Coordinates of N, CA and C in Angstrom, one line a residue:
M5 N 143.2 78.3 44.3 CA 141.9 77.0 44.7 C 140.4 77.6 43.8
S6 N 139.9 77.2 43.1 CA 138.6 77.6 42.3 C 137.4 77.7 43.6
E7 N 136.8 78.8 43.2 CA 135.4 78.5 43.8 C 135.0 77.4 44.0
A8 N 134.4 76.8 42.6 CA 133.9 75.4 42.9 C 134.9 74.4 43.5
E9 N 136.0 74.6 43.5 CA 137.0 73.4 44.5 C 136.7 73.8 45.9
F10 N 136.8 75.2 46.3 CA 136.7 75.4 47.5 C 135.2 74.9 48.1
K11 N 134.1 75.2 47.3 CA 132.6 74.8 47.7 C 132.6 73.3 48.1
H12 N 133.3 72.5 47.2 CA 133.4 71.1 47.3 C 134.0 70.7 48.5
R13 N 135.3 71.3 48.7 CA 135.9 71.0 49.8 C 135.1 71.4 51.0
R14 N 134.5 72.4 50.9 CA 133.6 73.2 52.4 C 132.5 72.1 52.5
G15 N 131.8 71.6 51.2 CA 130.9 70.7 51.6 C 131.4 69.6 52.1
L16 N 132.3 68.8 51.9 CA 133.0 67.5 52.4 C 133.2 67.7 54.1
L17 N 133.7 68.8 54.4 CA 134.1 68.7 55.6 C 132.7 68.9 56.4
M18 N 131.7 70.3 55.9 CA 130.4 70.1 56.8 C 129.5 68.8 56.5
G19 N 129.4 68.2 55.6 CA 129.0 66.7 55.7 C 129.6 65.8 56.6
F20 N 130.8 65.7 56.9 CA 131.5 64.7 57.8 C 131.3 65.5 59.2
F21 N 130.8 66.7 59.2 CA 130.6 67.3 60.8 C 129.0 66.8 61.1
A22 N 128.5 66.8 60.0 CA 126.8 66.3 60.1 C 126.8 64.7 60.3
D23 N 127.5 64.1 59.8 CA 128.0 62.5 60.1 C 128.2 62.2 61.3
A24 N 128.6 63.0 61.9 CA 129.7 63.1 63.0 C 129.0 63.3 64.2
G25 N 127.6 64.1 64.3 CA 126.8 64.6 65.0 C 127.4 65.9 65.5
A26 N 127.9 66.7 65.1 CA 129.1 67.9 65.5 C 127.6 69.0 66.1
P27 N 126.7 69.0 65.6 CA 125.6 70.2 66.3 C 125.6 69.8 67.6
R28 N 125.1 68.3 68.2 CA 125.2 68.0 69.4 C 126.3 68.5 70.1
L29 N 127.6 67.8 69.5 CA 128.9 68.1 70.2 C 128.8 69.6 70.1
N30 N 128.8 70.3 69.4 CA 129.0 72.0 69.8 C 127.6 72.7 70.8
A31 N 126.7 72.1 71.0 CA 126.1 72.5 72.1 C 126.4 72.3 73.4
I32 N 127.1 70.9 73.3 CA 127.9 70.8 74.6 C 129.0 71.5 74.8
D33 N 129.9 71.7 73.9 CA 131.2 72.5 74.3 C 131.3 73.8 73.8
G34 N 130.2 74.5 73.6 CA 130.0 75.8 72.8 C 131.2 76.2 72.0
Q35 N 131.4 75.2 71.1 CA 132.7 75.5 70.4 C 132.7 74.5 69.3
Y36 N 133.2 75.0 68.1 CA 133.8 73.9 66.9 C 134.2 72.8 67.5
P37 N 134.0 71.4 67.6 CA 134.8 70.4 68.2 C 136.0 69.6 67.3
M38 N 136.9 69.3 68.2 CA 138.0 68.8 67.3 C 138.0 67.9 66.7
I39 N 138.6 67.7 65.7 CA 138.6 66.2 65.1 C 138.5 65.1 65.9
E40 N 139.5 64.9 66.7 CA 139.5 63.7 67.6 C 138.1 63.8 68.3
M41 N 137.5 64.3 68.7 CA 136.5 64.6 69.5 C 135.5 64.0 68.5
L42 N 135.5 64.3 67.4 CA 134.2 63.6 66.1 C 134.6 62.4 65.9
V43 N 135.9 61.9 65.8 CA 136.0 60.3 65.3 C 135.7 59.6 66.5
V44 N 135.9 60.0 67.7 CA 135.4 59.4 68.9 C 134.3 59.1 69.0
S45 N 133.4 59.9 68.7 CA 132.1 60.2 68.8 C 131.2 59.3 67.9
M46 N 132.1 59.4 67.0 CA 131.3 58.7 65.5 C 131.5 57.4 65.9
H47 N 132.8 56.6 66.4 CA 133.3 55.3 66.7 C 132.2 55.0 67.8
E48 N 131.9 55.5 69.1 CA 131.3 55.1 70.3 C 129.7 55.0 69.5
E49 N 129.3 55.9 68.6 CA 127.7 55.9 68.8 C 127.4 55.0 67.3
G50 N 128.4 54.2 66.6 CA 128.4 53.6 65.5 C 128.0 54.5 64.1
R51 N 128.0 55.8 64.0 CA 127.5 56.8 63.2 C 129.1 56.5 61.8
K52 N 128.5 56.7 60.8 CA 129.2 56.5 59.8 C 129.0 57.6 58.8
T53 N 130.2 57.6 57.6 CA 130.5 58.4 56.9 C 130.8 57.9 55.4
T54 N 130.7 58.7 54.3 CA 131.1 58.2 53.3 C 132.6 58.3 53.0
R55 N 132.9 57.0 51.9 CA 134.3 57.2 51.7 C 135.3 58.5 51.5
E56 N 134.4 59.2 50.8 CA 135.2 60.2 50.1 C 135.4 61.9 51.3
R57 N 134.3 61.3 52.2 CA 134.3 62.4 53.4 C 135.9 61.8 54.5
R58 N 135.6 60.7 54.9 CA 136.5 59.9 55.3 C 137.9 60.2 55.1
D59 N 138.2 60.0 53.7 CA 139.5 60.2 52.8 C 139.7 61.4 52.9
Y60 N 138.8 62.2 52.8 CA 139.4 64.1 52.9 C 140.0 64.3 54.3
I61 N 139.0 63.5 55.4 CA 139.5 64.1 56.8 C 141.1 63.1 56.8
L62 N 141.0 62.1 56.4 CA 142.2 61.5 56.7 C 143.6 62.4 55.9
R63 N 143.0 62.7 54.8 CA 144.3 63.5 53.7 C 144.9 64.6 54.8
G64 N 143.7 65.3 55.3 CA 144.1 66.6 56.3 C 144.7 66.4 57.7
F65 N 144.1 64.8 58.2 CA 144.4 64.6 59.6 C 145.1 63.6 60.0
D66 N 145.5 62.6 58.8 CA 146.1 61.2 59.6 C 147.3 61.4 60.0
S67 N 148.4 62.1 59.6 CA 149.8 62.2 60.3 C 149.8 63.0 61.5
E68 N 148.5 64.0 61.5 CA 148.3 64.4 63.0 C 148.0 63.6 64.1
F69 N 146.9 62.3 63.4 CA 146.7 61.5 64.2 C 147.7 60.3 65.1
D70 N 148.7 59.9 63.5 CA 149.8 59.1 63.9 C 150.5 60.2 65.2
Y71 N 150.9 61.1 65.0 CA 151.9 61.9 65.8 C 151.1 61.8 67.4
M72 N 150.1 62.1 67.3 CA 149.2 62.1 68.6 C 149.2 60.9 69.4
L73 N 149.2 59.8 68.6 CA 149.2 58.3 69.0 C 150.5 57.9 69.7
E74 N 151.7 58.4 68.7 CA 153.2 58.3 68.6 C 153.2 58.6 70.3
H75 N 152.9 59.8 70.7 CA 153.5 60.8 71.7 C 152.4 60.9 72.8
D76 N 151.4 60.2 72.7 CA 150.6 60.0 73.8 C 149.8 61.4 74.3
E77 N 149.5 62.3 72.9 CA 148.9 63.4 73.2 C 147.7 63.5 72.6
W78 N 146.4 63.0 73.3 CA 145.0 63.1 72.7 C 144.3 63.5 74.2
E79 N 143.4 63.9 74.3 CA 142.6 64.4 75.1 C 141.2 63.5 75.1
T80 N 140.9 62.6 74.4 CA 139.7 62.1 74.6 C 139.7 60.6 74.7
D81 N 139.0 60.1 75.4 CA 139.4 58.3 75.8 C 138.7 57.9 74.4
G82 N 139.3 56.8 74.3 CA 138.9 55.9 73.1 C 139.6 56.3 71.8
F83 N 140.6 57.3 71.7 CA 141.0 57.9 70.7 C 141.8 56.9 69.7
P84 N 142.5 56.2 70.5 CA 143.2 55.2 69.5 C 142.5 54.0 68.9
E85 N 141.5 53.8 69.8 CA 140.5 52.7 69.2 C 139.6 53.3 68.1
A86 N 139.1 54.8 68.0 CA 138.3 55.2 67.1 C 139.1 55.6 66.0
V87 N 140.7 55.9 66.0 CA 141.1 56.1 64.9 C 141.6 54.7 63.6
E88 N 141.8 53.9 64.5 CA 141.7 52.4 64.0 C 140.5 52.0 63.2
W89 N 139.6 52.5 64.0 CA 138.2 52.2 63.5 C 137.9 52.9 62.1
F90 N 138.3 54.5 62.3 CA 137.8 55.4 61.2 C 138.5 55.3 60.2
R91 N 139.8 54.5 60.2 CA 141.2 54.3 59.2 C 140.3 53.1 58.4
S92 N 139.5 52.3 59.0 CA 139.0 51.0 58.1 C 137.5 51.2 57.5
D93 N 137.4 50.4 56.7 CA 136.3 50.6 56.1 C 134.8 50.5 56.7
A94 N 135.1 49.9 58.3 CA 134.0 49.9 59.1 C 133.4 51.0 59.5
A95 N 134.2 52.1 59.1 CA 133.5 53.5 59.3 C 132.6 54.2 58.4
L96 N 132.5 53.5 57.2 CA 131.9 53.8 56.0 C 130.5 53.2 56.1
K97 N 129.6 54.1 55.2 CA 128.1 54.1 55.1 C 127.9 52.8 54.0

């Protein structure tokens, strides 16, 4: 991966965390929040992200979301509804 591609990917991820309110969640948890928590937080608070950031997260985590939903292995209340919302255009700015 080129340095430019790395910086672009890092920017997408950091932008998504900012859209999701990660600094607030970090202060509560004292650690980097799980993507699951970020998606639920965004859904509950009506925060939105760009298509590019959302699609980047889905490329990395969509199959994991499916696995968690299929096996009832999530820790955050409201996760199924939040994933459905996040996959839709309703999550976009």
